[in-house]
Coordinates of N, CA, C and O in Angstrom, one line a residue:
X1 N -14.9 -6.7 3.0 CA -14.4 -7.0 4.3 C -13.3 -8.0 4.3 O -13.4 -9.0 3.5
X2 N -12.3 -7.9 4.9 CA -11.0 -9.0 4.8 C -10.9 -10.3 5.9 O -10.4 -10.4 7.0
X3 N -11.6 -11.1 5.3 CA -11.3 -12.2 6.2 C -10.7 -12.8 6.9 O -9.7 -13.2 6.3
X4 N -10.7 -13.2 8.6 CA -9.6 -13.9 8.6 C -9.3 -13.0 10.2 O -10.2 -12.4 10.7
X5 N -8.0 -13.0 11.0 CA -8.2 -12.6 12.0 C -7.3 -11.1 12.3 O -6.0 -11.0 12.4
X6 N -7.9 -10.3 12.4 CA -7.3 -8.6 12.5 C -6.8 -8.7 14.1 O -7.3 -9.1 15.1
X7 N -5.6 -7.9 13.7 CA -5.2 -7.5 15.0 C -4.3 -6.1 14.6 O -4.1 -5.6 13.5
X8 N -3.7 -5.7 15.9 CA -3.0 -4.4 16.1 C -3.2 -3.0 14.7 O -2.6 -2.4 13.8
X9 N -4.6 -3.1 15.3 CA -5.3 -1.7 14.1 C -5.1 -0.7 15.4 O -5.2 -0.8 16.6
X10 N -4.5 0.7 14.3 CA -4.0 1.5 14.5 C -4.2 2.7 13.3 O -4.1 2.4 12.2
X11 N -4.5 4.0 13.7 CA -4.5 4.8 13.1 C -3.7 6.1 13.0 O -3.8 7.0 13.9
X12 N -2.9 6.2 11.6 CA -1.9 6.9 11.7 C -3.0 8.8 11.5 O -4.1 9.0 10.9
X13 N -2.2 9.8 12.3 CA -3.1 11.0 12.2 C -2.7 11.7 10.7 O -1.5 12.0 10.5
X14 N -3.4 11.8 10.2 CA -3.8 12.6 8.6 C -2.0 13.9 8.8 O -1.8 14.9 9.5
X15 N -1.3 13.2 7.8 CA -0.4 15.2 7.4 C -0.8 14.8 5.9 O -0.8 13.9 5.1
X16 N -1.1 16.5 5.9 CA -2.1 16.5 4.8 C -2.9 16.3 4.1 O -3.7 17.2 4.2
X17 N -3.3 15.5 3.3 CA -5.3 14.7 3.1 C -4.7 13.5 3.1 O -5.7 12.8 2.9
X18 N -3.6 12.7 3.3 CA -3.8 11.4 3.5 C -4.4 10.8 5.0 O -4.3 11.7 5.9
X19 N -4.8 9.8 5.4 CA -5.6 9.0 6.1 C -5.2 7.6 6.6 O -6.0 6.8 6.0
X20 N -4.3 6.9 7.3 CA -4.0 5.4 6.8 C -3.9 4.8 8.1 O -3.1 5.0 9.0
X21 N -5.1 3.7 8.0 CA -5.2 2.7 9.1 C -4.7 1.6 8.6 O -4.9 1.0 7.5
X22 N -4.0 1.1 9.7 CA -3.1 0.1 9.4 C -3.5 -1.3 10.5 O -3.3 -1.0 11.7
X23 N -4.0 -2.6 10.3 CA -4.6 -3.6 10.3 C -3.4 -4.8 10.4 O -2.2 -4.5 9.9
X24 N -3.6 -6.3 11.0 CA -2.8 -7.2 10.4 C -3.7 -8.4 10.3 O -4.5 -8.5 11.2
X25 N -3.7 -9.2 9.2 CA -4.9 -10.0 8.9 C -4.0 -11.4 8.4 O -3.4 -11.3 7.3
X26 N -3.7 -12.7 9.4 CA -3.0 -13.7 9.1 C -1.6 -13.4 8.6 O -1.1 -13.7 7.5
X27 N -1.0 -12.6 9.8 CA 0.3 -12.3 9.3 C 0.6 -10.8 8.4 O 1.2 -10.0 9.1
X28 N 0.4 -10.5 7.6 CA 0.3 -9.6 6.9 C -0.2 -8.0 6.8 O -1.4 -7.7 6.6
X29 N 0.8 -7.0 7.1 CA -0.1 -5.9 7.5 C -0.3 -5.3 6.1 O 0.4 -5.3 5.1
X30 N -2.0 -4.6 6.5 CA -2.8 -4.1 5.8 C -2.7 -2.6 6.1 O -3.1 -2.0 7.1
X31 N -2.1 -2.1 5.0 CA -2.4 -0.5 5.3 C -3.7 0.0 4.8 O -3.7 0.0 3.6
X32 N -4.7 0.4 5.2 CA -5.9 1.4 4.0 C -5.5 2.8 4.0 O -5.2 3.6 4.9
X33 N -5.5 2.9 2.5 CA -5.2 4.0 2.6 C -6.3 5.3 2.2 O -7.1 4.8 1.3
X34 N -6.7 6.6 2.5 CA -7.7 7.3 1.9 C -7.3 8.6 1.9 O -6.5 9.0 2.8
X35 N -7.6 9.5 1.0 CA -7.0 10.6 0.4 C -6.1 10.4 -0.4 O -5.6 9.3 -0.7
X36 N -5.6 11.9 -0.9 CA -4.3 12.1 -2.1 C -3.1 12.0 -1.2 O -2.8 12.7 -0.2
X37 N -2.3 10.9 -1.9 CA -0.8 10.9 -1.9 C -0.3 11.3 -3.1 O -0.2 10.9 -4.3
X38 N 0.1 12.6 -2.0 CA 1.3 13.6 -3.0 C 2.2 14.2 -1.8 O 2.2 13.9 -0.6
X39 N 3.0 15.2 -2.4 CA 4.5 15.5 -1.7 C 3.8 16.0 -0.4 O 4.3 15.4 0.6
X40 N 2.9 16.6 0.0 CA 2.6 17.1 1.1 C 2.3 15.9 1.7 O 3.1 15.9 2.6
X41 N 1.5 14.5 1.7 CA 1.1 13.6 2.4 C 1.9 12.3 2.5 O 1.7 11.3 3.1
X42 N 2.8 12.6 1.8 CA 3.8 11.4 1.8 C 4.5 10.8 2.8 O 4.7 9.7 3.0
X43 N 4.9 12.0 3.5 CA 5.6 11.2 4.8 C 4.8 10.0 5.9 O 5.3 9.0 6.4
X44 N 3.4 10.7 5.9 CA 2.0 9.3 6.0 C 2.6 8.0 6.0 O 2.7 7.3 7.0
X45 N 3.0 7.7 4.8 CA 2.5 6.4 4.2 C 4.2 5.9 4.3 O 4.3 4.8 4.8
X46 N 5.5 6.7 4.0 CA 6.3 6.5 4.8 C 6.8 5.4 6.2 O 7.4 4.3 6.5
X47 N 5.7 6.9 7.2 CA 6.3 6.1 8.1 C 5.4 4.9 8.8 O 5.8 4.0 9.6
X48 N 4.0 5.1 8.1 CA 3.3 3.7 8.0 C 4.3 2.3 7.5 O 4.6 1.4 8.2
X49 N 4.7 2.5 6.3 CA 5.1 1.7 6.2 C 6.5 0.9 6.7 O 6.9 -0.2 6.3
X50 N 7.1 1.8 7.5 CA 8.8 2.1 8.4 C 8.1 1.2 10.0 O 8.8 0.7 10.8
X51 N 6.9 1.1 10.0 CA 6.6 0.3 11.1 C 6.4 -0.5 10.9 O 5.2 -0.7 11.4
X52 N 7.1 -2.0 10.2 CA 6.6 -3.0 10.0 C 7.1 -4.0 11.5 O 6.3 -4.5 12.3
X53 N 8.5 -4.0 11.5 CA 9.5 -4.6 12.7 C 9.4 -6.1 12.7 O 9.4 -6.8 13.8
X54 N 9.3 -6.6 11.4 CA 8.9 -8.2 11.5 C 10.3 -8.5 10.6 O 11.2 -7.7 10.2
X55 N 10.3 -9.7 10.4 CA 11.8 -10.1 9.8 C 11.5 -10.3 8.2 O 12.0 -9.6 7.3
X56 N 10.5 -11.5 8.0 CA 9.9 -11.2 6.3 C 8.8 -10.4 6.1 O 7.7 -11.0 5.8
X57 N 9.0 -9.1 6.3 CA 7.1 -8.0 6.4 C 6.7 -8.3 4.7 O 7.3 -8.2 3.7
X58 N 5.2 -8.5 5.1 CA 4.5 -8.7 3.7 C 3.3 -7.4 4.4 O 2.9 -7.3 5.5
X59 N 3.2 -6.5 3.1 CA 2.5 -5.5 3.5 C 1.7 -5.6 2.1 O 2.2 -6.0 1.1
X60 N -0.1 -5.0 2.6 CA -0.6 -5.0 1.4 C -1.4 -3.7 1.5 O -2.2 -3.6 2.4
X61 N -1.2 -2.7 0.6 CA -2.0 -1.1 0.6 C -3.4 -1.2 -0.2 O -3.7 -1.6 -1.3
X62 N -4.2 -0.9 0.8 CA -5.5 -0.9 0.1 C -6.0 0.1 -0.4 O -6.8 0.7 0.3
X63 N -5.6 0.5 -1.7 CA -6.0 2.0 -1.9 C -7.1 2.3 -2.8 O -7.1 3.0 -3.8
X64 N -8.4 1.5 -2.4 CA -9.5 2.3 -3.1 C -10.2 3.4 -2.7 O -11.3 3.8 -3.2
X65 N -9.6 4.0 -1.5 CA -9.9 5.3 -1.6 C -8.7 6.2 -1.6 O -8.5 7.0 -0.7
X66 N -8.0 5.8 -2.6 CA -6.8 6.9 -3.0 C -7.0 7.9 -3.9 O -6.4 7.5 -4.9
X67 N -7.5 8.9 -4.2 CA -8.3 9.7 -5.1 C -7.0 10.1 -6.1 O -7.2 10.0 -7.3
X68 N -5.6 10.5 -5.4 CA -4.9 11.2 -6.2 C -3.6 10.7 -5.9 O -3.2 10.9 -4.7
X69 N -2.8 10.1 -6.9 CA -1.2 10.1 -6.7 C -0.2 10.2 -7.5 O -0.1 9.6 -8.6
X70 N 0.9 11.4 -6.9 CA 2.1 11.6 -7.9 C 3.1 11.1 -8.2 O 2.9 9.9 -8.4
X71 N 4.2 11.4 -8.4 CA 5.3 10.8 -8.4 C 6.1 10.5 -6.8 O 6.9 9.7 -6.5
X72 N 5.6 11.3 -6.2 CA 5.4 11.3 -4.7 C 5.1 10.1 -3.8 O 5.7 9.8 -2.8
X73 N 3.9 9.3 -4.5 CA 3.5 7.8 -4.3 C 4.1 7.0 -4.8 O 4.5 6.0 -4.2
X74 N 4.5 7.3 -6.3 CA 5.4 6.2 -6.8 C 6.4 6.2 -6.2 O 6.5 5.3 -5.4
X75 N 7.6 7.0 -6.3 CA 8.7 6.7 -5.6 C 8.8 6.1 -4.2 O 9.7 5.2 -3.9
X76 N 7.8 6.6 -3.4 CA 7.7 5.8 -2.0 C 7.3 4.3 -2.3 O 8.0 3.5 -1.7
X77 N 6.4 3.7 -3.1 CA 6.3 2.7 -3.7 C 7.2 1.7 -3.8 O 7.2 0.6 -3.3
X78 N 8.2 2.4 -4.9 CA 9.6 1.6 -5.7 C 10.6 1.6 -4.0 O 11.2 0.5 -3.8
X79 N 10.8 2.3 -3.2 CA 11.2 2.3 -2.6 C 11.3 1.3 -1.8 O 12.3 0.6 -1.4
X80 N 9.5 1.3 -1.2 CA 9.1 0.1 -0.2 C 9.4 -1.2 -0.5 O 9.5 -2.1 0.4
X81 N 9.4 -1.4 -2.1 CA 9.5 -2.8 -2.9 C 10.9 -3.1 -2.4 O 11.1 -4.2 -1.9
X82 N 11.9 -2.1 -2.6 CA 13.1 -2.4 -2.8 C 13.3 -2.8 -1.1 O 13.8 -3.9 -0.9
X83 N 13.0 -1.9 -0.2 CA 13.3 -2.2 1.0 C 12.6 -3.7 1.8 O 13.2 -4.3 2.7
X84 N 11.4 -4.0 1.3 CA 10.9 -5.2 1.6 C 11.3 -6.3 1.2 O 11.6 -7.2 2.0
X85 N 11.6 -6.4 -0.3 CA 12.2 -7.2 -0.9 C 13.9 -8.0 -0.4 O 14.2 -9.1 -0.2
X86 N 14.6 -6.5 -0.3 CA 15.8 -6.8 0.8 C 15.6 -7.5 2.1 O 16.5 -8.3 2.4
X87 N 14.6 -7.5 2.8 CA 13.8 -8.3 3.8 C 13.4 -9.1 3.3 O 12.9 -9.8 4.3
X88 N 13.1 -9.8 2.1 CA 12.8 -11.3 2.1 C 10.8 -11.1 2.1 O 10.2 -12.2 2.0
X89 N 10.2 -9.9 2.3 CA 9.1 -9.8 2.0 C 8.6 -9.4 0.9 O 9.3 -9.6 0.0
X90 N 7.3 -8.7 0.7 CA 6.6 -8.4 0.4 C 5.5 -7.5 0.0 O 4.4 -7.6 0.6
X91 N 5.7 -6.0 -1.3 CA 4.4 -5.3 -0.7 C 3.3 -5.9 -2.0 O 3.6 -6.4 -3.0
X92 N 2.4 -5.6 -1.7 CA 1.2 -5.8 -3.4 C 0.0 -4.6 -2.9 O -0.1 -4.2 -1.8
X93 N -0.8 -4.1 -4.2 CA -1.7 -2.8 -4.2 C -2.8 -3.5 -4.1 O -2.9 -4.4 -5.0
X94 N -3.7 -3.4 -3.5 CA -5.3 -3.4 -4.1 C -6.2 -2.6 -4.1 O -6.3 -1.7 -3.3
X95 N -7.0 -2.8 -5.2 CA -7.9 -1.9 -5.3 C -7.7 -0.5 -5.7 O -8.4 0.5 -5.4
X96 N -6.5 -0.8 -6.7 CA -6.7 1.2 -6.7 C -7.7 1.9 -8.0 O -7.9 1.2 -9.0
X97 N -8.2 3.1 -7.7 CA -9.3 4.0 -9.0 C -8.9 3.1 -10.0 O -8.3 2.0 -9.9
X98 N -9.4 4.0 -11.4 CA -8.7 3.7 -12.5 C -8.0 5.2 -12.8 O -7.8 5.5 -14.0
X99 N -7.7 5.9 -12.0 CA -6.7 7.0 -12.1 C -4.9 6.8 -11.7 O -3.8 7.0 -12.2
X100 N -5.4 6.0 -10.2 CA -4.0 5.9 -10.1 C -3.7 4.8 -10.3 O -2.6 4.5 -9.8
X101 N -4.3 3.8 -10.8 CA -3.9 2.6 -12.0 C -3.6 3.0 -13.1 O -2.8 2.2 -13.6
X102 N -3.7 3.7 -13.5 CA -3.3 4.7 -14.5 C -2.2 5.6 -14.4 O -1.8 6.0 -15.5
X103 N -1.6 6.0 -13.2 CA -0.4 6.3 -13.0 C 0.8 5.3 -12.8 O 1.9 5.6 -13.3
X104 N 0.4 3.9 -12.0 CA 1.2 2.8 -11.7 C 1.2 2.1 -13.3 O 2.2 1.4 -13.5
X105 N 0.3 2.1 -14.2 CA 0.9 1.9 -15.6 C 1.7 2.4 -16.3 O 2.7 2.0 -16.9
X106 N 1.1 3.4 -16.1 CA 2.7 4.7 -17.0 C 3.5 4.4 -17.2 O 4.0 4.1 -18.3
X107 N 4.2 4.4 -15.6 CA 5.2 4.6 -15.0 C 5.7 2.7 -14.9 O 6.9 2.7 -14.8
X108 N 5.4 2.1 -14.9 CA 5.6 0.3 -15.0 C 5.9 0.1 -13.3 O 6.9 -0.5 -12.8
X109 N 5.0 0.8 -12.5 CA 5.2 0.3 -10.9 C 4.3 -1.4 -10.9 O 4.4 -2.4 -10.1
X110 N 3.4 -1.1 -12.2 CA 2.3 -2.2 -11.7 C 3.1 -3.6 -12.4 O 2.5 -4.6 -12.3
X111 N 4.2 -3.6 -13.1 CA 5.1 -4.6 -13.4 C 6.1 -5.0 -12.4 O 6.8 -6.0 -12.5
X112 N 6.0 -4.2 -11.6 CA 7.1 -4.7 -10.0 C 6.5 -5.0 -8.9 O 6.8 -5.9 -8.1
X113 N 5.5 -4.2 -8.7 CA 4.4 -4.8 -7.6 C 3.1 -5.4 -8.3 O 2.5 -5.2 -9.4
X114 N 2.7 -6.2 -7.2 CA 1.5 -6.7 -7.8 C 0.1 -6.1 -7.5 O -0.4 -6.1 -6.4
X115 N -0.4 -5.8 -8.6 CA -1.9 -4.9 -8.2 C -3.1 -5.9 -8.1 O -2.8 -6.8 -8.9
X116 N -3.7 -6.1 -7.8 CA -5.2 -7.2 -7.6 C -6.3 -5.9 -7.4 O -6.1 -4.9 -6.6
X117 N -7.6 -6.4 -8.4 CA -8.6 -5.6 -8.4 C -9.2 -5.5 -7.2 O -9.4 -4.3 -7.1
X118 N -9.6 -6.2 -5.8 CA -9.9 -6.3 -4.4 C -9.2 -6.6 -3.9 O -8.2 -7.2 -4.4
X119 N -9.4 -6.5 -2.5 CA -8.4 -6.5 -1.3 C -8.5 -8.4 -0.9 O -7.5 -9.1 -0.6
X120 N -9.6 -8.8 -1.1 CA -9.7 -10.3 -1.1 C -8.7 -11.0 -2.0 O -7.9 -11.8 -1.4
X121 N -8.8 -10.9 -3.4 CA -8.0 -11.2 -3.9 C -6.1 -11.1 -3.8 O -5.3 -11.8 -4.4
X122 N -5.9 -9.9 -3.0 CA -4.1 -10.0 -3.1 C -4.1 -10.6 -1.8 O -2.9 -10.9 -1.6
X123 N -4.8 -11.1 -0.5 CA -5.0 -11.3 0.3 C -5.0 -12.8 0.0 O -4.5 -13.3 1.0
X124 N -5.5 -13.9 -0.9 CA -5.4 -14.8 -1.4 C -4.1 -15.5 -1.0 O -3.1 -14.8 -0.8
X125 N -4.0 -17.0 -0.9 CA -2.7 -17.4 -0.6 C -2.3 -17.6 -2.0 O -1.1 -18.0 -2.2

């Protein structure tokens, strides 16, 4: 459970098996994410993350229930870094399987963003 004080939860409606409720916990919005991100569910998490509207947005995806992700996720990933980053923010992962830790290794997303085993821990100051 993420400590601390939640506001403006909202739930984006599932295209395709993704699922993402989006939270803000001391500043910082929290996406959860559940189901497979791939090319069909991608636009999801997209435009989850296209709704930040803050000036430095720190965003943190909680994807331990992310079962499956392709290059589909990563690219939206590299993307969000680059566009947050340009803003002077923030995104970091937590919690993902050891599948799609296993794809963000591969690929070196987990050397650009920062992964933390729980959501308490990237949530950490």
């Amino acid at each position: 459970m993420i400590e601390g004080r939640m506001t403006d939860t909202a739930q984006a409606a599932p295209a395709g098996r993704l699922a993402v409720v989006a939270a803000t916990t001391d500043g910082i919005r929290v996406l959860s994410l559940a189901g497979e991100l791939d090319h069909d569910s991608g636009e999801t998490l997209r435009q989850a993350l296209a709704a930040t509207g803050t000036e430095k947005p720190r965003i943190v995806l909680d994807m331990r229930q992310v079962t499956f992700m392709d290059s589909t996720g990563v690219n939206i990933l590299i993307a969000a870094y680059r566009t947050l980053s340009e803003a002077g923010g923030w995104i970091r992962l937590a919690a993902p399987s050891k599948t799609v830790l296993r794809v963000l290794h591969l690929v070196g997303v987990d050397s650009l963003i920062a992964v933390r085993p729980t959501l308490r821990e990237v949530l950490a100051p």
